[in-house]
Each structure stands twice: as C-alpha cells, then as structure tokens.
Coordinates of C-alpha atoms in Angstrom, one line a residue:
M877 CA -5.2 57.7 32.8
K878 CA -1.4 57.5 32.2
S879 CA 0.1 59.7 29.6
L880 CA 1.7 57.9 26.6
D881 CA 5.2 58.8 27.8
A882 CA 4.6 57.5 31.2
L883 CA 3.0 54.3 29.7
R884 CA 6.1 53.8 27.5
E885 CA 8.6 54.2 30.3
S886 CA 6.6 52.0 32.7
H887 CA 6.5 49.0 30.3
L888 CA 10.1 49.5 29.1
T889 CA 11.2 49.3 32.7
S890 CA 9.2 46.1 33.3
I891 CA 10.7 44.4 30.2
A892 CA 14.2 45.4 31.2
A893 CA 13.8 44.1 34.7
A894 CA 12.7 40.6 33.5
S895 CA 15.3 37.9 34.2
S896 CA 13.4 34.8 33.0
H897 CA 11.0 33.8 30.3
D898 CA 8.2 33.7 32.9
E899 CA 8.8 37.3 34.0
L900 CA 9.1 38.4 30.4
E901 CA 5.8 36.9 29.7
V902 CA 4.2 38.7 32.6
A903 CA 5.6 42.0 31.2
R904 CA 4.3 41.2 27.7
L905 CA 0.8 40.4 28.9
A906 CA 0.7 43.7 30.9
A907 CA 1.3 45.6 27.7
F908 CA -0.4 43.4 25.0
G909 CA -2.7 41.0 26.8
R910 CA -6.2 40.9 25.2
K911 CA -8.1 41.8 28.3
S912 CA -5.7 43.6 30.6
G913 CA -2.9 44.8 28.3
E914 CA -2.7 48.6 28.6
I915 CA -1.4 49.1 25.0
S916 CA -4.1 46.8 23.7
Q917 CA -6.8 48.7 25.5
R918 CA -5.5 52.1 24.2
L919 CA -5.5 50.7 20.6
S920 CA -9.0 49.5 21.0
Q921 CA -10.1 53.0 22.1
L922 CA -8.9 54.7 18.9
G923 CA -12.2 54.0 17.1
K924 CA -14.1 55.9 19.7
M925 CA -12.0 59.1 19.4
D926 CA -12.9 62.0 17.1
P927 CA -10.8 62.2 13.9
E928 CA -8.4 65.0 15.0
Q929 CA -7.6 63.3 18.3
R930 CA -7.1 59.9 16.5
R931 CA -4.7 61.5 14.0
E932 CA -2.6 62.8 16.9
I933 CA -2.7 59.7 19.2
A934 CA -2.6 56.8 16.7
P935 CA 1.0 57.4 15.3
R936 CA 2.5 57.8 18.8
L937 CA 0.7 54.7 20.1
N938 CA 1.8 52.6 17.2
H939 CA 5.4 53.8 17.7
I940 CA 5.3 52.8 21.3
K941 CA 3.8 49.5 20.4
N942 CA 6.6 48.7 17.9
E943 CA 9.3 49.9 20.4
L944 CA 7.9 47.6 23.1
Q945 CA 7.7 44.6 20.8
Q946 CA 11.4 45.1 19.8
A947 CA 12.4 45.4 23.4
I948 CA 10.6 42.1 24.2
S949 CA 12.3 40.3 21.3
A950 CA 15.7 41.6 22.3
K951 CA 15.1 40.6 26.0
K952 CA 14.0 37.2 24.9
S953 CA 17.2 36.7 22.9
E954 CA 19.3 37.9 25.8
I955 CA 17.6 35.4 28.2
E956 CA 18.0 32.5 25.8
E957 CA 21.7 33.3 25.3
R958 CA 22.3 33.5 29.0
E959 CA 20.6 30.1 29.5
I960 CA 22.7 28.5 26.8
E961 CA 25.9 29.8 28.5
E962 CA 24.8 28.5 31.8
Q963 CA 23.9 25.1 30.3
I964 CA 27.3 24.9 28.6
G965 CA 29.0 25.7 31.9
Q966 CA 27.1 22.9 33.7
E967 CA 27.7 20.3 30.9
W968 CA 31.4 21.0 30.4
T969 CA 33.2 17.9 29.2
D970 CA 36.8 17.0 29.7
I971 CA 37.9 16.3 26.1
T972 CA 41.1 14.7 27.4
L973 CA 39.2 11.7 28.7
P974 CA 39.3 8.6 26.5
G975 CA 36.4 8.2 24.1
R976 CA 33.6 5.6 24.6
Y977 CA 34.0 2.3 22.6
R978 CA 31.6 2.0 19.8
A979 CA 31.1 -1.4 18.1
E980 CA 32.0 -1.4 14.4
G981 CA 29.3 -2.7 12.2
T982 CA 30.1 -5.3 9.5
I983 CA 28.6 -6.3 6.2
H984 CA 26.7 -9.6 6.3
P985 CA 28.3 -12.4 4.1
V986 CA 25.0 -12.7 2.0
S987 CA 25.2 -8.9 1.2
Q988 CA 28.9 -9.2 0.5
V989 CA 28.6 -12.2 -1.9
T990 CA 25.6 -10.6 -3.6
E991 CA 27.7 -7.5 -4.4
E992 CA 30.6 -9.7 -5.5
V993 CA 28.4 -11.7 -8.0
I994 CA 26.8 -8.5 -9.3
A995 CA 30.2 -6.9 -9.9
I996 CA 31.3 -10.0 -11.9
F997 CA 28.3 -10.2 -14.1
A998 CA 28.1 -6.4 -14.6
D999 CA 31.6 -6.7 -16.1
L1000 CA 30.2 -9.4 -18.4
G1001 CA 27.5 -7.0 -19.6
F1002 CA 24.6 -8.2 -17.5
E1003 CA 22.1 -5.8 -15.9
V1004 CA 20.4 -6.2 -12.6
A1005 CA 16.6 -6.9 -12.7
E1006 CA 14.2 -7.0 -9.7
G1007 CA 10.7 -8.2 -9.1
P1008 CA 8.2 -8.7 -6.2
Q1009 CA 8.7 -11.4 -3.6
I1010 CA 5.0 -12.2 -3.6
E1011 CA 4.2 -13.6 -7.1
S1012 CA 1.1 -14.9 -8.8
D1013 CA 0.9 -18.6 -9.5
W1014 CA 1.2 -17.8 -13.2
Y1015 CA 4.5 -16.0 -13.0
N1016 CA 6.0 -18.4 -10.5
F1017 CA 4.9 -21.7 -12.2
D1018 CA 2.8 -21.5 -15.4
A1019 CA 5.0 -19.0 -17.3
L1020 CA 8.0 -21.1 -16.5
N1021 CA 6.5 -24.3 -18.0
I1022 CA 6.0 -25.9 -14.6
P1023 CA 2.9 -28.2 -15.0
P1024 CA 0.1 -28.4 -12.4
E1025 CA 1.1 -31.8 -11.2
H1026 CA 4.7 -30.8 -10.5
P1027 CA 5.8 -31.4 -6.8
A1028 CA 6.9 -27.8 -6.4
R1029 CA 3.3 -26.7 -6.7
Q1030 CA 2.2 -28.6 -3.7
E1031 CA 1.8 -27.1 -0.2
H1032 CA 4.6 -29.2 1.3
D1033 CA 7.2 -27.3 -0.9
T1034 CA 5.7 -23.8 -1.5
F1035 CA 4.3 -21.1 0.7
F1036 CA 0.9 -20.1 -0.6
I1037 CA -0.7 -16.8 0.3
Q1038 CA -4.4 -16.7 1.3
N1039 CA -5.3 -13.7 -0.9
S1040 CA -5.4 -14.4 -4.6
D1041 CA -4.0 -12.2 -7.4
S1042 CA -6.4 -9.3 -8.0
D1043 CA -6.0 -9.4 -11.8
T1044 CA -6.1 -13.1 -12.6
G1045 CA -7.8 -14.6 -9.5
Q1046 CA -5.0 -17.1 -9.3
P1047 CA -3.4 -17.9 -5.9
N1048 CA -0.4 -15.9 -4.8
V1049 CA 2.8 -17.5 -3.5
L1050 CA 6.1 -16.5 -1.9
R1051 CA 8.3 -16.9 -4.9
T1052 CA 10.2 -20.1 -4.9
H1053 CA 13.0 -18.8 -7.2
T1054 CA 13.8 -15.5 -8.9
S1055 CA 13.0 -16.9 -12.3
P1056 CA 9.7 -14.9 -12.4
V1057 CA 11.9 -11.8 -12.7
Q1058 CA 13.1 -13.2 -16.1
I1059 CA 9.5 -13.4 -17.4
R1060 CA 8.8 -9.8 -16.2
A1061 CA 12.0 -8.7 -17.9
M1062 CA 11.1 -10.3 -21.2
N1063 CA 7.6 -8.7 -21.0
A1064 CA 9.1 -5.3 -20.3
A1065 CA 11.9 -5.2 -22.9
K1066 CA 12.8 -6.5 -26.3
P1067 CA 15.7 -8.8 -27.0
P1068 CA 18.6 -9.0 -27.1
M1069 CA 19.1 -8.9 -23.3
R1070 CA 21.4 -10.0 -20.6
I1071 CA 20.1 -9.8 -17.0
I1072 CA 20.7 -11.2 -13.5
A1073 CA 18.0 -11.4 -10.9
P1074 CA 19.3 -11.5 -7.3
G1075 CA 16.9 -11.7 -4.3
R1076 CA 15.1 -13.6 -1.5
V1077 CA 13.2 -16.8 -2.3
Y1078 CA 11.1 -19.1 0.0
R1079 CA 10.6 -22.9 0.2
C1080 CA 9.4 -25.2 2.9
D1081 CA 12.7 -26.7 3.9
Y1082 CA 15.0 -26.4 7.0
D1083 CA 18.2 -28.2 7.9
Q1084 CA 21.9 -27.6 7.9
T1085 CA 22.1 -26.6 4.3
H1086 CA 18.5 -25.4 3.7
T1087 CA 16.3 -22.6 5.3
P1088 CA 12.7 -21.5 4.5
M1089 CA 14.1 -18.2 3.2
F1090 CA 17.3 -18.0 1.3
H1091 CA 18.9 -16.0 -1.6
Q1092 CA 19.4 -16.8 -5.2
I1093 CA 20.7 -15.1 -8.3
E1094 CA 19.5 -16.2 -11.7
G1095 CA 20.9 -15.1 -15.1
L1096 CA 19.3 -14.9 -18.5
A1097 CA 20.8 -14.1 -21.9
I1098 CA 18.7 -13.9 -25.1
D1099 CA 20.0 -13.3 -28.6
T1100 CA 19.8 -14.8 -32.1
D1101 CA 22.8 -17.1 -31.9
I1102 CA 23.3 -18.1 -28.3
S1103 CA 24.4 -21.7 -27.5
M1104 CA 25.5 -23.9 -24.6
A1105 CA 29.0 -22.9 -25.5
H1106 CA 28.3 -19.3 -24.5
L1107 CA 26.7 -20.6 -21.3
K1108 CA 29.8 -22.6 -20.5
W1109 CA 32.2 -19.7 -21.1
T1110 CA 30.1 -17.4 -19.0
L1111 CA 30.0 -19.7 -16.0
E1112 CA 33.7 -20.5 -16.3
E1113 CA 34.5 -16.7 -16.3
F1114 CA 32.2 -16.3 -13.3
C1115 CA 33.8 -19.1 -11.3
C1116 CA 37.3 -17.9 -12.0
A1117 CA 36.5 -14.4 -10.9
F1118 CA 34.4 -15.3 -7.8
F1119 CA 36.7 -17.9 -6.4
E1120 CA 39.7 -15.7 -7.4
V1121 CA 41.6 -18.5 -9.3
E1122 CA 43.2 -18.5 -12.7
K1123 CA 41.4 -21.6 -13.9
A1124 CA 38.1 -23.3 -13.1
E1125 CA 37.1 -26.6 -14.7
L1126 CA 33.3 -27.2 -15.0
R1127 CA 31.5 -30.4 -15.7
F1128 CA 28.0 -30.4 -17.2
R1129 CA 25.6 -33.2 -16.3
A1130 CA 22.4 -33.7 -18.2
S1131 CA 19.4 -33.0 -16.0
H1132 CA 15.8 -31.8 -16.2
F1133 CA 14.3 -28.4 -15.4
P1134 CA 10.9 -27.5 -16.8
F1135 CA 12.0 -24.1 -17.9
T1136 CA 15.1 -25.1 -19.9
E1137 CA 15.8 -27.6 -22.7
P1138 CA 18.4 -29.0 -22.7
S1139 CA 19.1 -28.7 -19.0
A1140 CA 22.3 -29.3 -17.1
E1141 CA 23.6 -29.3 -13.6
V1142 CA 27.1 -27.8 -13.3
D1143 CA 29.9 -29.3 -11.2
L1144 CA 33.1 -27.6 -10.2
R1145 CA 36.4 -29.4 -10.0
C1146 CA 37.9 -29.0 -6.5
S1147 CA 39.7 -30.7 -3.7
W1148 CA 39.1 -30.7 0.1
E1149 CA 42.1 -30.5 2.3
Q1150 CA 41.5 -30.5 6.0
G1151 CA 38.0 -29.3 5.4
R1152 CA 39.1 -26.4 3.2
L1153 CA 37.9 -26.0 -0.4
K1154 CA 40.4 -25.5 -3.2
V1155 CA 38.9 -24.7 -6.6
G1156 CA 40.4 -25.7 -10.0
E1157 CA 42.4 -28.6 -8.7
G1158 CA 42.0 -32.1 -7.3
S1159 CA 39.8 -35.0 -8.2
D1160 CA 36.5 -34.1 -6.5
W1161 CA 33.5 -32.4 -8.1
L1162 CA 31.1 -30.1 -6.4
E1163 CA 27.6 -29.2 -7.7
I1164 CA 27.2 -25.5 -7.7
L1165 CA 24.2 -24.6 -10.0
G1166 CA 21.6 -25.5 -12.5
S1167 CA 21.4 -24.2 -16.1
G1168 CA 20.3 -24.8 -19.6
M1169 CA 18.8 -23.3 -22.8
V1170 CA 15.6 -21.4 -22.3
H1171 CA 12.6 -23.5 -23.1
P1172 CA 10.5 -22.3 -26.1
N1173 CA 7.4 -22.2 -24.0
V1174 CA 9.1 -19.8 -21.5
L1175 CA 10.1 -17.5 -24.4
K1176 CA 6.5 -17.5 -25.6
A1177 CA 5.3 -16.6 -22.0
G1178 CA 7.7 -13.7 -22.1
G1179 CA 6.3 -12.5 -25.4
I1180 CA 9.4 -13.6 -27.4
D1181 CA 9.2 -15.6 -30.7
P1182 CA 11.3 -18.8 -30.1
D1183 CA 11.7 -19.2 -33.9
N1184 CA 13.8 -16.0 -34.0
W1185 CA 15.4 -15.9 -30.5
Q1186 CA 17.1 -18.3 -28.1
G1187 CA 19.0 -18.0 -24.9
F1188 CA 20.5 -19.6 -21.8
A1189 CA 19.6 -19.3 -18.1
F1190 CA 21.2 -20.4 -14.9
G1191 CA 20.5 -20.2 -11.1
I1192 CA 22.9 -20.0 -8.2
G1193 CA 22.4 -20.1 -4.5
I1194 CA 24.0 -17.0 -3.0
D1195 CA 24.0 -18.5 0.5
R1196 CA 25.7 -21.7 -0.8
L1197 CA 28.3 -19.6 -2.6
A1198 CA 29.1 -17.8 0.7
M1199 CA 29.4 -21.0 2.6
L1200 CA 31.8 -22.5 0.0
K1201 CA 34.0 -19.4 -0.4
Y1202 CA 34.3 -18.3 3.2
G1203 CA 34.1 -21.7 4.9
I1204 CA 30.8 -21.3 6.7
P1205 CA 29.6 -24.7 7.9
D1206 CA 25.9 -24.1 8.8
L1207 CA 23.4 -22.1 6.7
R1208 CA 21.1 -21.6 9.7
A1209 CA 23.7 -19.3 11.4
F1210 CA 23.2 -16.8 8.6
F1211 CA 19.9 -15.8 10.1
E1212 CA 20.5 -16.1 13.9
S1213 CA 21.8 -12.5 14.4
D1214 CA 24.6 -13.7 16.6
I1215 CA 26.9 -10.7 17.0
R1216 CA 30.0 -12.9 17.5
W1217 CA 29.3 -14.7 14.2
L1218 CA 28.7 -11.5 12.4
R1219 CA 32.0 -10.0 13.7
H1220 CA 33.9 -13.2 12.7
Y1221 CA 32.4 -13.6 9.2
G1222 CA 31.4 -10.0 8.4
F1223 CA 33.2 -7.6 6.1
R1224 CA 34.3 -4.0 6.5
P1225 CA 31.6 -1.6 5.3
L1226 CA 33.8 0.5 3.1
D1227 CA 35.5 -2.3 1.2
V1228 CA 33.1 -2.4 -1.8
P1229 CA 33.8 -5.5 -4.0
S1230 CA 35.2 -4.7 -7.5
L1231 CA 37.1 -6.8 -10.0
H1232 CA 40.1 -4.4 -10.2
G1233 CA 40.3 -3.8 -6.5
G1234 CA 39.6 -7.3 -5.3
L1235 CA 36.3 -9.0 -4.3
S1236 CA 37.1 -10.2 -0.8
R1237 CA 39.7 -7.8 0.6

C-alpha cells in the first residue's frame, strides 16, 4: 500500500497534468471516486483502525484530502479561464465595421391617443378607473338602466359568453362599453368623485368605421351641485386641449341614452378642406360623443342616493378620435399589424404626451 506522502504526490501530479475538464474529472475520480478513489478508500478504513493508529493517520489524511480538493478547484478555474480566452480569440469582432440596422419601434395611435386623453382629464382632476372586459349581464345592462327588451341586449349586437356569472347565475358578456366601470367605481368609493374609464369594448359590427373590438373612454363626475353647464365646460376644455386649438364650439342635441337623463349627443364645429379636418371654424358639425346627466336609477345601482347627489357622464371613442386628429381613413387598419402603416402613423416611444410639453410632438 502506498505511503500517504506518495499518495499525495501521485494525485497532485495527475491533477496538475490535466489539460481539460474530462482529464480533470478522471484525476478527481481516481482520488475521490466512491468505488475506486484511493483517498475515499483510505477514509473508509479509518473505522477499522485501532484508536492510536487512527489518531495518527486521520489528521494527515484529512489534510491531504483538503489539499487535493483545493488543487482540483484551482485547476478547474485555470481550465475555464483558458477556454474563455480561446473563445474570445476565435470570436473576435471588428468594431470598426458598421452596425446592423435595427428597426425602431413606434407607439400605436390608439395607445398614443389614450395617453393624450388621460393626460388632459388628469389635469382636470379625473382619476383613471379600470374594470374587467368580461362583465356580468347586470353590470353591463341592468345596473345601467338598460331594459331587457333593448336591442343592445340581443345576440346580433352583443357577444355573450357561454359560462354564466358564478355569483349571480346571470349570463356573462364581453362588455359593450366601459360604463360598467362607473358602477364598480360608485360601489367601491363614496362621492364626490371624478373618474375616467378607458379600455377595450366589443360589439357585433364591422365596416370602415366599426370593428368588433374597439376602444372607449368614459367619464363620470358626481357631486351635490353638478349640472349640464359643468359637463359643457369640461368637454369644451377637453376638445381645445386634445385638438390643440384655442377655441372649440360644441353643439348639444337632445338624444336618448338609458343611463342618462337628460341625454345629449355632442357635435363639434369644424370645416373640411381637401379632406383635412379643422376644429373650431367653418360651418360643418361633427358628432364626437354622447353625454348627459346620470340617471337616478344608475346612481341607485351604484349605491348612491339620487336625492343628495347628481352627476354627469360621457363616452368617447378613442379610435374615432385618433382617426379625426391624425387623418386615418379606415378603422380596420388599426388592427391589421401592417408594419408600413405603423411606421407612418406611429409615434416615437419616448415622447410621452403632456399638456405642458405637447400632446402630439
């Protein structure tokens, strides 16, 4: 049997001679392998020795064990460092060569306009509220004073979901507007409140100005003394800021929406010259949104006493706003993922809309 000194020298020599990970592994197994490792076998024999012999051999054997393990670790680092240097030498790159072209991403007009609208209403004191895109029949229709016989509750106008609401047993729908967010906001907080609810909505419609999925932003303000005059001022301020003009003239036309009373559709004075929209001048009128005073039944559904509180609400199509402001002729192109269209109508990612810095820089 080898002496401990000869054993130590033999394994240190094998470790030092290793030039690859495979050779180093062979040297490691020769010393510490479970079945054939010489150091492992010597350590397993310590229990068979008499106490005096064990006290003499065990410290020396443990010292050799630690020394060999350190040598293996150092050799492994040396091999890895050499391999990295060889790899760097083989993968050398001429940094004087021109860089590869990388396409610059752009912000979609819908995202841009959403941020513009949020920036404007945030300056007017409105908070952003969100809600689920799959809504129960109650939130989407009943709570908004939409009767069962209303055409919007038919399958030709609304996407119904096969699974019913787990709490009420009522059918679920893909929300047809973001008005359900207003109900959820009223249930979650006490008035006074001012919120806007941007998001995706879904309806069974598809042509040049309609798609099955589109984007809306709806507003709600509730207080003790709110009137149609406050609604008119708010919308005028919004139109001036969004279209970046000093004056915007609005016309309110009496209309009917189940969730507001009185209700009004809002037209914007404009002119069309060579297919280009100019806001605040001319003799034409363009319908841009629907609005009105919140119906008492809607306030009750939101847990608010209509005898003490009142408010106004409005809804605007984000996609339609983008088409008007940036001259986009066809709504369907918004969702076709045409890179040429996105490069033409897209916005630079770092130009965040703000009132002081400009909305559409």
